[in-house]
């Protein structure tokens, strides 16, 4: 079995060489937290940039022009990934509220979260669609090796031989600790199904007080169609060093069930077997298809 060249295994979790520094990542657990800190935690390709847009819009009370004006290149400039090199230092001195995203597992995140300091929004997405989205992202992102084939990537994902390691471990560990931290657990599919309800529950969780009109604006500018038109939200201005733009878009399809266009019957059987064995007795269910959406 060939090693994936960009990955660095660190304390049971795969990081990306050059994007993350293991020593730096180790310092994250000791970060001091403020009550107003918010971390959106996701396994990759589960709705991170969607949540960046929602958090920024909630903070700006729906004023989309203010959000775009605050960001030069992309929303990640302001709501950055805490594990990326340089982000931790900036976090320590940043003004409140510090809004951040992360793909880290529970054991690498700030211990102070368990003293109920700060808030976590965990977004989970059905792993078949995560796999497909991640496959395309490996073609777009220059820091990740372009998969040899879908079959090859399918196997790597199931082995956890990707940045983020095992989807199953990530979800199960965070979910098991949901009462140990201030956490809102939400799924990508719930957000697709009823974005209005999702935005309201995020707003309530964060203790925001927005008018009906302001909330409506948050929803309006966080739909797939509208986000795709906003350069800072859709990541089209990210440098060519980082993304191979001609091969695709970060905001690709934004739907439920695209795995059906990619998995063979045999692959689906394999996936189902792994899913059943990993998730047996685990109290989280997923929506796998658009037709499952009421
Ligand atoms: S990353 O690289 O881990 O930060 O990627 P992440 O942002 O977690 O996931 C990217 C996928 O989320 C989709 N997306 C959306 N779907 C629906 N509505 C909105 N507003 C939205 N914004 C982002 C994005 O299109 C990626 O999914 P796929 O399936 O590839 O389209």
Coordinates of C-alpha atoms and ligand atoms in Angstrom, one line a residue:
X1 CA 0.0 0.0 0.0
X2 CA 1.5 3.3 -1.1
X3 CA 1.7 6.2 1.4
X4 CA -0.1 9.4 0.6
X5 CA 2.8 11.8 0.2
X6 CA 1.2 15.0 1.6
X7 CA 0.0 13.5 4.9
X8 CA 1.8 13.6 8.2
X9 CA 0.4 11.3 10.9
X10 CA 0.3 13.1 14.2
X11 CA -1.2 11.8 17.4
X12 CA -3.5 9.5 15.5
X13 CA -4.6 12.2 13.0
X14 CA -3.5 12.9 9.5
X15 CA -2.3 16.5 8.9
X16 CA -1.1 18.1 5.6
X17 CA 2.6 18.7 5.2
X18 CA 3.3 22.4 4.6
X19 CA -0.3 23.4 5.7
X20 CA -0.1 22.2 9.3
X21 CA 2.8 22.1 11.7
X22 CA 2.5 19.3 14.3
X23 CA 4.2 21.3 17.0
X24 CA 1.8 24.2 16.4
X25 CA -1.2 21.9 16.4
X26 CA -0.1 20.6 19.8
X27 CA -0.3 24.1 21.2
X28 CA -4.0 24.4 20.3
X29 CA -5.1 22.3 23.2
X30 CA -3.6 24.8 25.6
X31 CA -5.3 27.9 24.1
X32 CA -7.2 30.1 26.5
X33 CA -10.8 30.5 25.5
X34 CA -13.3 33.3 25.8
X35 CA -17.0 32.8 26.3
X36 CA -17.6 34.5 23.0
X37 CA -15.3 32.1 20.9
X38 CA -17.0 30.0 18.3
X39 CA -15.5 27.0 16.6
X40 CA -17.3 25.3 13.6
X41 CA -15.9 21.8 13.6
X42 CA -16.3 19.5 10.6
X43 CA -14.9 16.6 8.9
X44 CA -13.6 18.0 5.5
X45 CA -16.3 18.6 2.9
X46 CA -19.2 18.7 5.3
X47 CA -20.3 22.4 5.1
X48 CA -17.4 24.4 6.6
X49 CA -17.5 27.3 4.1
X50 CA -21.3 27.4 4.3
X51 CA -21.1 27.9 8.0
X52 CA -18.4 30.5 7.6
X53 CA -20.8 32.6 5.5
X54 CA -23.6 32.0 8.0
X55 CA -21.5 33.1 11.0
X56 CA -20.3 36.2 9.3
X57 CA -23.8 37.1 8.2
X58 CA -25.2 36.6 11.7
X59 CA -22.4 38.8 13.1
X60 CA -23.2 41.5 10.5
X61 CA -26.9 41.2 11.1
X62 CA -27.5 40.1 7.5
X63 CA -25.6 43.0 6.0
X64 CA -23.9 41.1 3.1
X65 CA -22.0 44.1 1.8
X66 CA -20.4 44.5 5.2
X67 CA -19.3 40.9 5.2
X68 CA -17.8 41.1 1.7
X69 CA -16.1 44.4 2.5
X70 CA -14.4 42.8 5.6
X71 CA -12.8 40.0 3.5
X72 CA -10.2 40.6 0.8
X73 CA -10.0 37.2 -0.7
X74 CA -12.2 34.7 1.0
X75 CA -14.3 34.2 4.2
X76 CA -11.4 32.1 5.5
X77 CA -9.3 35.2 5.9
X78 CA -11.6 36.2 8.8
X79 CA -13.0 32.9 9.9
X80 CA -9.8 30.9 9.5
X81 CA -8.9 27.3 10.2
X82 CA -7.3 27.2 13.6
X83 CA -5.0 24.4 12.7
X84 CA -3.4 26.1 9.7
X85 CA 0.1 27.5 10.2
X86 CA 0.0 31.0 11.6
X87 CA -3.7 30.9 12.6
X88 CA -3.1 30.1 16.3
X89 CA -0.9 33.1 16.9
X90 CA -3.4 35.4 15.3
X91 CA -6.2 33.8 17.4
X92 CA -4.5 34.6 20.7
X93 CA -4.6 38.4 20.2
X94 CA -7.7 38.7 18.0
X95 CA -10.6 40.8 19.1
X96 CA -13.8 39.1 20.2
X97 CA -15.8 37.4 18.9
X98 CA -13.2 35.0 17.6
X99 CA -15.0 32.9 14.9
X100 CA -13.0 30.0 13.7
X101 CA -13.4 26.7 11.8
X102 CA -11.5 23.4 12.3
X103 CA -11.2 19.9 11.0
X104 CA -9.3 18.7 14.1
X105 CA -10.5 15.8 16.2
X106 CA -11.7 16.3 19.7
X107 CA -8.4 15.3 21.4
X108 CA -6.5 18.1 19.6
X109 CA -8.8 20.9 20.4
X110 CA -8.6 23.4 23.3
X111 CA -9.1 21.6 26.6
X112 CA -10.8 24.8 27.9
X113 CA -13.8 23.9 25.8
X114 CA -14.6 21.3 28.4
X115 CA -14.9 24.0 31.0
X116 CA -17.8 25.2 28.8
X117 CA -15.8 28.2 27.6
X118 CA -16.7 29.1 24.0
X119 CA -19.1 27.2 21.7
X120 CA -18.8 24.4 19.1
X121 CA -21.0 23.9 16.1
X122 CA -20.4 20.5 14.7
X123 CA -21.6 20.0 11.2
X124 CA -21.9 16.4 10.0
X125 CA -22.7 15.3 6.4
X126 CA -23.6 11.9 5.0
X127 CA -20.2 10.2 4.4
X128 CA -21.0 9.0 0.9
X129 CA -21.5 12.6 -0.3
X130 CA -18.4 13.6 1.7
X131 CA -16.4 11.1 -0.2
X132 CA -17.5 12.3 -3.6
X133 CA -17.0 16.0 -2.6
X134 CA -13.5 15.2 -1.2
X135 CA -12.6 13.3 -4.4
X136 CA -13.2 16.4 -6.5
X137 CA -11.5 18.6 -3.9
X138 CA -8.4 16.5 -4.2
X139 CA -8.3 17.5 -7.9
X140 CA -8.9 21.2 -7.1
X141 CA -6.5 21.7 -4.2
X142 CA -2.9 21.7 -5.0
X143 CA -1.8 20.7 -1.4
X144 CA -3.6 17.4 -1.9
X145 CA -2.5 14.6 -4.3
X146 CA -4.8 14.2 -7.3
X147 CA -6.4 10.7 -7.0
X148 CA -5.3 8.2 -9.5
X149 CA -9.0 7.1 -9.9
X150 CA -12.3 7.2 -8.0
X151 CA -11.7 3.6 -7.0
X152 CA -8.3 4.5 -5.5
X153 CA -9.8 7.4 -3.6
X154 CA -12.7 5.3 -2.4
X155 CA -10.4 2.9 -0.7
X156 CA -8.2 5.7 0.8
X157 CA -11.3 7.3 2.3
X158 CA -12.5 4.1 3.8
X159 CA -9.0 3.5 5.3
X160 CA -8.9 7.0 6.6
X161 CA -5.8 7.6 4.6
X162 CA -6.7 11.3 3.9
X163 CA -6.5 14.6 5.8
X164 CA -9.1 14.3 8.6
X165 CA -8.4 10.5 8.9
X166 CA -11.4 8.3 9.5
X167 CA -14.8 10.0 9.0
X168 CA -16.3 7.5 11.4
X169 CA -13.8 8.3 14.2
X170 CA -14.2 12.0 13.7
X171 CA -18.0 11.9 14.0
X172 CA -18.2 9.4 16.8
X173 CA -15.6 11.0 19.0
X174 CA -17.0 14.5 18.7
X175 CA -20.6 13.3 19.1
X176 CA -19.7 11.3 22.2
X177 CA -18.4 14.5 23.8
X178 CA -21.3 16.7 22.8
X179 CA -22.4 17.2 26.4
X180 CA -18.9 17.9 27.6
X181 CA -18.7 21.1 25.6
X182 CA -21.2 23.8 24.6
X183 CA -22.2 22.1 21.3
X184 CA -24.8 22.5 18.6
X185 CA -24.8 19.3 16.4
X186 CA -26.4 19.9 13.0
X187 CA -26.3 18.1 9.7
X188 CA -25.6 19.4 6.2
X189 CA -28.7 17.6 5.1
X190 CA -30.9 19.5 7.7
X191 CA -29.4 22.7 6.4
X192 CA -30.3 21.8 2.8
X193 CA -33.8 20.7 3.9
X194 CA -34.6 23.8 5.8
X195 CA -32.0 26.5 5.8
X196 CA -34.3 29.0 7.5
X197 CA -34.8 26.7 10.5
X198 CA -31.1 25.9 10.6
X199 CA -30.1 29.6 10.6
X200 CA -32.6 30.3 13.4
X201 CA -31.3 27.5 15.5
X202 CA -27.7 28.6 15.0
X203 CA -28.6 32.2 15.8
X204 CA -30.4 31.1 19.0
X205 CA -27.5 28.9 20.0
X206 CA -25.1 31.8 19.6
X207 CA -27.4 34.1 21.6
X208 CA -27.9 36.5 18.7
X209 CA -30.8 38.8 18.5
X210 CA -31.7 39.6 14.9
X211 CA -34.9 41.0 13.5
X212 CA -37.0 38.8 11.1
X213 CA -35.7 40.9 8.2
X214 CA -32.1 40.4 9.3
X215 CA -32.6 36.7 9.7
X216 CA -34.2 36.5 6.2
X217 CA -31.1 38.3 4.8
X218 CA -28.8 35.7 6.5
X219 CA -30.7 32.9 4.9
X220 CA -30.9 34.6 1.5
X221 CA -27.1 35.2 1.2
X222 CA -26.2 31.7 2.5
X223 CA -28.1 29.8 -0.2
X224 CA -26.0 27.8 -2.6
X225 CA -27.1 30.0 -5.5
X226 CA -26.3 33.3 -3.8
X227 CA -23.0 32.1 -2.2
X228 CA -21.8 31.0 -5.6
X229 CA -22.1 34.5 -6.8
X230 CA -20.1 36.0 -4.0
X231 CA -16.3 35.7 -4.7
X232 CA -15.3 35.8 -1.0
X233 CA -17.9 33.2 -0.1
X234 CA -17.2 30.8 -3.0
X235 CA -13.4 30.8 -2.8
X236 CA -12.9 31.7 -6.5
X237 CA -10.3 34.4 -5.6
X238 CA -8.0 32.0 -3.8
X239 CA -4.6 31.9 -5.4
X240 CA -3.6 29.6 -8.3
X241 CA -0.9 28.3 -6.0
X242 CA -3.5 26.8 -3.8
X243 CA -6.3 25.8 -6.2
X244 CA -6.1 24.5 -9.8
X245 CA -9.1 26.6 -10.7
X246 CA -9.6 25.4 -14.3
X247 CA -10.4 21.8 -13.0
X248 CA -13.5 22.8 -10.9
X249 CA -15.2 24.9 -8.3
X250 CA -15.0 24.7 -4.5
X251 CA -18.8 25.2 -4.5
X252 CA -19.4 22.3 -6.8
X253 CA -23.0 20.8 -6.6
X254 CA -24.2 21.5 -3.0
X255 CA -26.7 18.7 -3.0
X256 CA -27.7 15.4 -1.3
X257 CA -27.2 12.1 -3.1
X258 CA -24.5 12.8 -5.7
X259 CA -22.8 9.6 -4.5
X260 CA -25.4 7.8 -6.6
X261 CA -23.8 9.2 -9.7
X262 CA -20.4 7.8 -8.6
X263 CA -20.6 4.6 -6.5
X264 CA -20.9 1.3 -8.3
X265 CA -23.3 -1.2 -6.8
X266 CA -20.3 -3.1 -5.4
X267 CA -18.8 0.0 -3.9
X268 CA -22.1 0.8 -2.3
X269 CA -22.2 -2.7 -0.8
X270 CA -18.7 -2.3 0.6
X271 CA -19.6 1.2 2.0
X272 CA -22.8 -0.1 3.6
X273 CA -21.0 -2.9 5.3
X274 CA -18.4 -0.6 6.8
X275 CA -21.0 2.0 7.8
X276 CA -23.2 -0.7 9.5
X277 CA -20.3 -2.1 11.4
X278 CA -18.9 1.3 12.5
X279 CA -22.2 3.0 13.2
X280 CA -24.2 0.1 14.6
X281 CA -26.0 1.3 17.8
X282 CA -24.8 4.9 17.2
X283 CA -27.7 7.3 17.7
X284 CA -27.2 9.4 14.5
X285 CA -29.0 8.9 11.3
X286 CA -28.3 10.4 7.9
X287 CA -30.2 11.5 4.8
X288 CA -28.7 9.8 1.8
X289 CA -30.9 11.1 -1.0
X290 CA -32.8 14.1 -2.1
X291 CA -36.0 12.0 -2.2
X292 CA -35.6 11.3 1.5
X293 CA -36.0 15.0 2.1
X294 CA -39.6 15.8 3.1
Ligands
LIG1 S1 -13.7 22.1 3.2 O1 -12.7 22.1 2.1 O2 -13.6 21.0 4.1 O3 -13.7 23.4 4.0 O4 -15.1 22.0 2.4 P1 -16.5 22.3 3.1 O5 -16.8 23.7 3.0 O6 -16.6 21.6 4.4 O7 -17.5 21.5 2.1 C1 -17.6 21.9 0.7 C2 -19.0 21.3 0.3 O8 -20.0 22.1 0.8 C3 -20.8 22.6 -0.2 N1 -21.4 23.9 0.1 C4 -22.8 24.1 0.1 N2 -23.8 23.2 -0.1 C5 -25.1 23.8 -0.1 N3 -25.3 25.1 0.2 C6 -24.3 26.0 0.4 N4 -24.6 27.2 0.6 C7 -23.0 25.5 0.3 N5 -21.8 26.0 0.5 C8 -20.8 25.1 0.3 C9 -19.9 22.7 -1.4 O9 -20.5 22.8 -2.6 C10 -19.1 21.4 -1.2 O10 -19.9 20.2 -1.6 P2 -20.0 19.5 -3.0 O11 -20.8 18.3 -2.8 O12 -18.6 19.3 -3.4 O13 -20.7 20.5 -3.9

